[in-house]
Amino acid sequence: PGKAPPPRRRRRSVRSSLRPLEDCRAAARFTDATALARLDGVRRITALELRIREPRGRYVRRLRVHYVARDVASLSEISVPQRWDAWSLAATVRLERGQSLVRVPLPAPLVAANLLFEYDDFYPQRPAPGAQRRTPGASAGGGPGQSAAR
């Protein structure tokens, strides 16, 4: 009679290993079309889940995720557009209008120290309900065929 085998370790599910980017981000830089994050070290990334918020009413149509594997001292070393050559494309995702949660499928785990989320294409903006379109030269008081009293 030998020893009992050690208890089997349970595999963690992908869901339980997800961490918010804010918890592992050392620095960030944002533009109108990109969000760049320097991570607090080199990480192995197996899944990405993003919440997209756009307060100005622009809806993202296509999102591209890029990465740099090497750790950098400053984001200026890999800033875009000056250093696009440093980035590798990880995935491209198409979003539906108004979609706020997206899961990015990765063909293989990424080893990354920096992530770049590029908002590559946007849906055309719809005019707000009740908003009137004005043509150049239209006066505030008159519509077609009407004149404004002065």
Short mmCIF file of C-alpha atoms in Angstrom, two decimals, residues 38-42 68-73 77 113-114:
data_model
loop_
_atom_site.label_atom_id
_atom_site.label_comp_id
_atom_site.label_asym_id
_atom_site.label_seq_id
_atom_site.Cartn_x
_atom_site.Cartn_y
_atom_site.Cartn_z
CA ARG A 38 1.44 49.75 -21.34
CA LEU A 39 1.00 46.72 -19.09
CA ASP A 40 2.80 46.27 -15.77
CA GLY A 41 4.95 43.53 -17.29
CA VAL A 42 4.94 40.94 -20.03
CA VAL A 68 4.09 44.72 -28.73
CA ALA A 69 5.78 41.92 -26.80
CA ARG A 70 8.75 43.84 -25.42
CA ASP A 71 8.51 45.97 -22.31
CA VAL A 72 9.19 49.67 -22.85
CA ALA A 73 10.11 52.40 -20.40
CA GLU A 77 8.88 54.59 -27.67
CA ALA A 113 3.63 44.03 -22.72
CA ASN A 114 1.64 46.66 -24.63
#
